[in-house]
mmCIF file of C-alpha atoms in Angstrom:
data_model
loop_
_atom_site.group_PDB
_atom_site.id
_atom_site.type_symbol
_atom_site.label_atom_id
_atom_site.label_comp_id
_atom_site.label_asym_id
_atom_site.label_seq_id
_atom_site.Cartn_x
_atom_site.Cartn_y
_atom_site.Cartn_z
ATOM 1 C CA MET A 1314 0.000 0.000 0.000
ATOM 2 C CA PHE A 1315 2.797 2.379 0.947
ATOM 3 C CA PHE A 1316 4.604 1.505 -2.302
ATOM 4 C CA LEU A 1317 1.508 2.297 -4.343
ATOM 5 C CA LEU A 1318 1.189 5.682 -2.664
ATOM 6 C CA ILE A 1319 4.816 6.477 -3.503
ATOM 7 C CA LEU A 1320 4.341 5.266 -7.091
ATOM 8 C CA ALA A 1321 1.200 7.366 -7.443
ATOM 9 C CA GLY A 1322 3.127 10.388 -6.195
ATOM 10 C CA ILE A 1323 5.940 9.792 -8.705
ATOM 11 C CA LEU A 1324 3.505 9.383 -11.592
ATOM 12 C CA SER A 1325 1.633 12.466 -10.489
ATOM 13 C CA PHE A 1326 4.883 14.451 -10.389
ATOM 14 C CA HIS A 1327 5.966 13.304 -13.826
ATOM 15 C CA ASP A 1328 2.529 13.927 -15.270
ATOM 16 C CA GLY A 1329 2.512 17.397 -13.762
ATOM 17 C CA ALA A 1330 6.003 18.149 -15.059
ATOM 18 C CA PHE A 1331 5.069 16.901 -18.506
ATOM 19 C CA SER A 1332 1.867 18.961 -18.491
ATOM 20 C CA ALA A 1333 3.793 22.035 -17.389
ATOM 21 C CA GLU A 1334 6.231 21.512 -20.252
ATOM 22 C CA LYS A 1335 3.412 21.133 -22.775
ATOM 23 C CA ALA A 1336 1.641 24.194 -21.413
ATOM 24 C CA LYS A 1337 4.360 26.653 -22.430
ATOM 25 C CA PRO A 1338 2.576 29.980 -23.047
ATOM 26 C CA LEU A 1339 1.812 31.196 -26.545
ATOM 27 C CA THR A 1340 3.990 34.295 -26.923
ATOM 28 C CA PHE A 1341 3.157 37.585 -28.635
ATOM 29 C CA ASP A 1342 4.865 40.682 -29.937
ATOM 30 C CA VAL A 1343 2.222 43.422 -29.804
ATOM 31 C CA VAL A 1344 2.545 46.282 -32.295
ATOM 32 C CA VAL A 1345 0.155 49.154 -31.585
ATOM 33 C CA ASP A 1346 -0.972 51.978 -33.849
ATOM 34 C CA LYS A 1347 -0.141 55.236 -32.032
ATOM 35 C CA GLU A 1348 -3.593 56.546 -32.858
ATOM 36 C CA VAL A 1349 -4.772 54.708 -29.752
ATOM 37 C CA ASP A 1350 -3.301 57.546 -27.669
ATOM 38 C CA GLU A 1351 -5.891 59.929 -29.063
ATOM 39 C CA ARG A 1352 -8.785 57.531 -29.545
ATOM 40 C CA PHE A 1353 -8.549 55.997 -26.058
ATOM 41 C CA PHE A 1354 -7.875 59.304 -24.278
ATOM 42 C CA GLY A 1355 -4.298 58.410 -23.436
ATOM 43 C CA ARG A 1356 -1.973 55.439 -23.594
ATOM 44 C CA GLU A 1357 -2.592 54.381 -20.009
ATOM 45 C CA ASN A 1358 -6.291 53.870 -20.711
ATOM 46 C CA PHE A 1359 -5.460 51.771 -23.746
ATOM 47 C CA LEU A 1360 -2.905 49.655 -21.869
ATOM 48 C CA ASN A 1361 -5.463 48.961 -19.157
ATOM 49 C CA LEU A 1362 -7.934 47.835 -21.828
ATOM 50 C CA LEU A 1363 -5.292 45.692 -23.537
ATOM 51 C CA ASP A 1364 -4.426 44.019 -20.244
ATOM 52 C CA GLU A 1365 -8.094 43.288 -19.543
ATOM 53 C CA ILE A 1366 -8.787 41.838 -22.996
ATOM 54 C CA PHE A 1367 -5.552 39.863 -23.134
ATOM 55 C CA LYS A 1368 -6.136 38.244 -19.754
ATOM 56 C CA ALA A 1369 -9.678 37.296 -20.761
ATOM 57 C CA ALA A 1370 -8.516 35.886 -24.113
ATOM 58 C CA SER A 1371 -5.706 33.963 -22.414
ATOM 59 C CA SER A 1372 -8.170 32.423 -19.974
ATOM 60 C CA VAL A 1373 -10.457 31.284 -22.810
ATOM 61 C CA PHE A 1374 -7.580 29.889 -24.888
ATOM 62 C CA GLU A 1375 -6.137 28.016 -21.911
ATOM 63 C CA ARG A 1376 -9.514 26.477 -21.153
ATOM 64 C CA GLU A 1377 -10.243 25.570 -24.773
ATOM 65 C CA ILE A 1378 -6.774 24.714 -26.096
ATOM 66 C CA GLY A 1379 -4.534 24.235 -23.064
ATOM 67 C CA ARG A 1380 -2.173 27.233 -23.393
ATOM 68 C CA SER A 1381 -2.111 30.658 -21.827
ATOM 69 C CA PHE A 1382 -0.749 33.869 -23.401
ATOM 70 C CA GLU A 1383 2.386 35.847 -22.688
ATOM 71 C CA ILE A 1384 3.361 39.230 -24.146
ATOM 72 C CA ASN A 1385 7.071 39.491 -24.878
ATOM 73 C CA ASN A 1386 7.082 43.032 -26.216
ATOM 74 C CA ILE A 1387 4.756 45.992 -26.837
ATOM 75 C CA ARG A 1388 5.696 48.654 -29.379
ATOM 76 C CA PHE A 1389 3.794 51.792 -30.290
ATOM 77 C CA VAL A 1390 4.378 52.754 -33.902
ATOM 78 C CA GLU A 1391 3.262 55.202 -36.561
ATOM 79 C CA PRO A 1392 2.056 53.179 -39.570
ATOM 80 C CA PRO A 1393 3.290 54.612 -42.878
ATOM 81 C CA PRO A 1394 0.870 56.692 -44.967
ATOM 82 C CA GLU A 1395 0.479 53.982 -47.602
ATOM 83 C CA THR A 1396 -1.253 51.754 -45.045
ATOM 84 C CA ARG A 1397 -4.053 54.314 -44.687
ATOM 85 C CA GLU A 1398 -6.986 55.235 -46.845
ATOM 86 C CA LYS A 1399 -9.433 57.985 -45.939
ATOM 87 C CA ILE A 1400 -13.064 57.453 -46.745
ATOM 88 C CA PHE A 1401 -16.143 59.096 -45.333
ATOM 89 C CA VAL A 1402 -19.538 57.967 -44.185
ATOM 90 C CA LEU A 1403 -22.654 60.066 -43.873
ATOM 91 C CA ILE A 1404 -23.963 60.426 -40.343
ATOM 92 C CA ASP A 1405 -27.002 62.689 -39.960
ATOM 93 C CA LYS A 1406 -26.186 64.273 -43.308
ATOM 94 C CA THR A 1407 -22.716 65.240 -42.063
ATOM 95 C CA LYS A 1408 -19.525 63.968 -43.647
ATOM 96 C CA ILE A 1409 -17.496 62.145 -41.016
ATOM 97 C CA TRP A 1410 -14.006 61.272 -42.199
ATOM 98 C CA ILE A 1411 -12.552 58.027 -40.887
ATOM 99 C CA GLN A 1412 -9.199 56.413 -41.583
ATOM 100 C CA PHE A 1413 -9.041 52.722 -42.348
ATOM 101 C CA ALA A 1414 -5.981 50.505 -42.370
ATOM 102 C CA LEU A 1415 -5.514 48.659 -45.650
ATOM 103 C CA ILE A 1416 -4.816 45.024 -44.919
ATOM 104 C CA ASP A 1417 -2.601 44.191 -47.874
ATOM 105 C CA LYS A 1418 -0.220 47.133 -47.400
ATOM 106 C CA THR A 1419 -0.281 46.836 -43.620
ATOM 107 C CA GLU A 1420 0.673 43.180 -43.926
ATOM 108 C CA ILE A 1421 3.639 43.954 -46.192
ATOM 109 C CA TRP A 1422 4.868 46.694 -43.843
ATOM 110 C CA ILE A 1423 4.638 44.533 -40.707
ATOM 111 C CA GLN A 1424 6.327 41.561 -42.384
ATOM 112 C CA LYS A 1425 9.201 43.829 -43.416
ATOM 113 C CA GLU A 1426 9.617 45.627 -40.090
ATOM 114 C CA PHE A 1427 8.603 43.214 -37.327
ATOM 115 C CA TYR A 1428 8.949 39.575 -38.418
ATOM 116 C CA ASP A 1429 12.428 39.255 -36.892
ATOM 117 C CA THR A 1430 11.080 37.994 -33.581
ATOM 118 C CA ARG A 1431 11.148 34.804 -31.544
ATOM 119 C CA SER A 1432 7.545 35.264 -30.431
ATOM 120 C CA ASP A 1433 4.966 32.817 -31.745
ATOM 121 C CA LYS A 1434 2.619 35.539 -33.001
ATOM 122 C CA ILE A 1435 2.640 39.198 -33.961
ATOM 123 C CA LEU A 1436 -0.499 41.107 -32.986
ATOM 124 C CA PHE A 1437 -1.091 44.466 -34.673
ATOM 125 C CA ILE A 1438 -3.758 46.597 -32.983
ATOM 126 C CA THR A 1439 -5.347 49.694 -34.457
ATOM 127 C CA PRO A 1440 -8.382 51.802 -33.485
ATOM 128 C CA ASN A 1441 -9.334 51.767 -37.183
ATOM 129 C CA ARG A 1442 -11.263 49.086 -38.979
ATOM 130 C CA PHE A 1443 -9.720 47.342 -41.965
ATOM 131 C CA THR A 1444 -10.559 47.039 -45.624
ATOM 132 C CA TYR A 1445 -8.910 45.240 -48.506
ATOM 133 C CA LYS A 1446 -7.848 47.532 -51.324
ATOM 134 C CA SER A 1447 -9.743 45.323 -53.757
ATOM 135 C CA SER A 1448 -12.943 45.363 -51.718
ATOM 136 C CA PRO A 1449 -14.948 48.057 -49.930
ATOM 137 C CA LYS A 1450 -16.023 45.587 -47.248
ATOM 138 C CA LEU A 1451 -14.963 46.689 -43.766
ATOM 139 C CA ILE A 1452 -13.899 44.076 -41.218
ATOM 140 C CA ASN A 1453 -12.774 43.883 -37.602
ATOM 141 C CA GLY A 1454 -9.603 41.939 -38.231
ATOM 142 C CA SER A 1455 -7.609 39.606 -40.409
ATOM 143 C CA ALA A 1456 -5.016 36.836 -40.186
ATOM 144 C CA PRO A 1457 -2.918 37.030 -43.375
ATOM 145 C CA ASP A 1458 -0.630 34.148 -42.378
ATOM 146 C CA GLU A 1459 0.193 31.786 -39.516
ATOM 147 C CA LYS A 1460 2.126 34.460 -37.583
ATOM 148 C CA LEU A 1461 0.246 37.743 -38.003
ATOM 149 C CA LEU A 1462 -3.039 38.930 -36.505
ATOM 150 C CA LEU A 1463 -4.470 42.312 -37.486
ATOM 151 C CA VAL A 1464 -7.134 43.426 -35.008
ATOM 152 C CA HIS A 1465 -9.354 46.487 -34.682
ATOM 153 C CA PHE A 1466 -9.931 47.562 -31.063
ATOM 154 C CA PRO A 1467 -12.983 49.844 -30.860
ATOM 155 C CA LEU A 1468 -13.272 52.142 -27.875
ATOM 156 C CA PHE A 1469 -16.493 50.913 -26.303
ATOM 157 C CA GLU A 1470 -16.788 47.297 -27.508
ATOM 158 C CA ASN A 1471 -14.436 45.274 -25.326
ATOM 159 C CA ASP A 1472 -16.369 42.050 -25.835
ATOM 160 C CA GLN A 1473 -16.101 42.377 -29.601
ATOM 161 C CA SER A 1474 -12.352 43.041 -29.354
ATOM 162 C CA LEU A 1475 -11.992 39.875 -27.278
ATOM 163 C CA ILE A 1476 -13.887 37.755 -29.800
ATOM 164 C CA THR A 1477 -12.014 39.288 -32.746
ATOM 165 C CA LEU A 1478 -8.668 38.525 -31.108
ATOM 166 C CA LEU A 1479 -9.622 34.882 -30.481
ATOM 167 C CA HIS A 1480 -11.206 34.508 -33.927
ATOM 168 C CA GLU A 1481 -8.140 35.795 -35.800
ATOM 169 C CA LEU A 1482 -5.811 33.797 -33.559
ATOM 170 C CA GLY A 1483 -7.836 30.741 -34.502
ATOM 171 C CA HIS A 1484 -7.184 31.484 -38.182
ATOM 172 C CA THR A 1485 -3.417 31.758 -37.593
ATOM 173 C CA CYS A 1486 -3.615 28.294 -36.046
ATOM 174 C CA GLY A 1487 -5.354 26.811 -39.093
ATOM 175 C CA ALA A 1488 -9.013 27.173 -38.087
ATOM 176 C CA THR A 1489 -11.624 28.024 -40.709
ATOM 177 C CA HIS A 1490 -15.050 29.612 -40.452
ATOM 178 C CA ASP A 1491 -17.690 27.422 -38.871
ATOM 179 C CA ASN A 1492 -21.142 28.478 -40.039
ATOM 180 C CA ASP A 1493 -22.845 25.111 -39.587
ATOM 181 C CA ASN A 1494 -23.302 25.111 -35.819
ATOM 182 C CA GLY A 1495 -25.095 28.410 -35.318
ATOM 183 C CA THR A 1496 -23.499 31.632 -34.164
ATOM 184 C CA ASN A 1497 -22.442 30.238 -30.785
ATOM 185 C CA GLN A 1498 -18.885 29.480 -31.929
ATOM 186 C CA ILE A 1499 -15.827 31.744 -31.996
ATOM 187 C CA MET A 1500 -15.051 30.802 -35.606
ATOM 188 C CA HIS A 1501 -18.445 31.778 -37.011
ATOM 189 C CA ASN A 1502 -17.912 34.499 -39.609
ATOM 190 C CA MET A 1503 -20.636 36.686 -38.125
ATOM 191 C CA THR A 1504 -20.528 38.626 -34.876
ATOM 192 C CA THR A 1505 -20.815 36.378 -31.853
ATOM 193 C CA LEU A 1506 -20.195 36.745 -28.136
ATOM 194 C CA TYR A 1507 -19.793 33.044 -27.381
ATOM 195 C CA LEU A 1508 -16.424 31.986 -25.973
ATOM 196 C CA SER A 1509 -15.910 28.470 -27.323
ATOM 197 C CA PHE A 1510 -14.496 26.854 -30.450
ATOM 198 C CA ASP A 1511 -16.428 24.219 -32.363
ATOM 199 C CA ASP A 1512 -15.049 20.692 -31.992
ATOM 200 C CA ALA A 1513 -13.445 20.471 -35.438
ATOM 201 C CA ASN A 1514 -11.620 23.789 -35.177
ATOM 202 C CA ARG A 1515 -10.618 23.131 -31.582
ATOM 203 C CA ALA A 1516 -8.834 19.974 -32.747
ATOM 204 C CA ILE A 1517 -7.077 21.897 -35.543
ATOM 205 C CA ILE A 1518 -5.959 24.660 -33.190
ATOM 206 C CA LYS A 1519 -4.681 22.163 -30.627
ATOM 207 C CA ARG A 1520 -2.705 20.393 -33.358
ATOM 208 C CA ASN A 1521 -1.065 23.611 -34.630
ATOM 209 C CA CYS A 1522 -0.900 25.853 -31.550
ATOM 210 C CA GLY A 1523 -1.703 23.631 -28.606
ATOM 211 C CA PRO A 1524 0.406 22.302 -25.747
ATOM 212 C CA GLY A 1525 3.843 21.144 -26.774
ATOM 213 C CA LYS A 1526 4.057 23.497 -29.769
#
C-alpha cells in the first residue's frame, strides 16, 4: 500500500512536469498603432484595456486549447501613410471622415519591419477598422498568415475586441469559419459573443498551436 502511494506520487509528479512543459505559453509581440493615444484618451487607458482583454482571451484559450498567453514586447508605432486610406460615411447628413488601415499594405509593412522575432505571433492593434484595397467591405480583423493577426480595437466594444482577437488567432492556427453550428462558436464568420471553439476547429488549433508546440 505504501509503495503504491509512492508510485502514485511519482507518476503524479511526472505527469505534472510533462503537463507544465506542454503548457508553455503562446507568446506575442504586440505592435500598436499610435492613434490609440488619441482615440482611447491616453496610452494608459489603452494599456489597461489591452491588459483586460488579453487576460480574458488567455483564460479562454487556456480552457479551450490548453495554453495561456504571454506578451514578450509591446511597441507603439506610426504606420506609414500607404497603409491608410481615408473614406467618409454620412452620419445625420454630415460627412465624417474616418481612416481605415488597408490590410494588404499593412501586412507587407509589418512583415518587413517586425517579423524578426522569436515570439509565436505578432499582434497588430489599431483603433481603425480594416478594408482590402480590392474590396470596400470593412472588417474587424484579419489573419494574413500563420504568424500575423491584425485586429481592430474599438473604444467601447471590449467584448467584440476579445472575440475578434480569439477569432483571428484561430485562423493563424489553421481554423476556418464554422457556419454550420449556429453563431455560438468563436469561428463563425458573423458577430458572436460566445467563448468556445467548435469541436473540429478546436482539434485543428490544438494540433497547430496547442500544448507542446
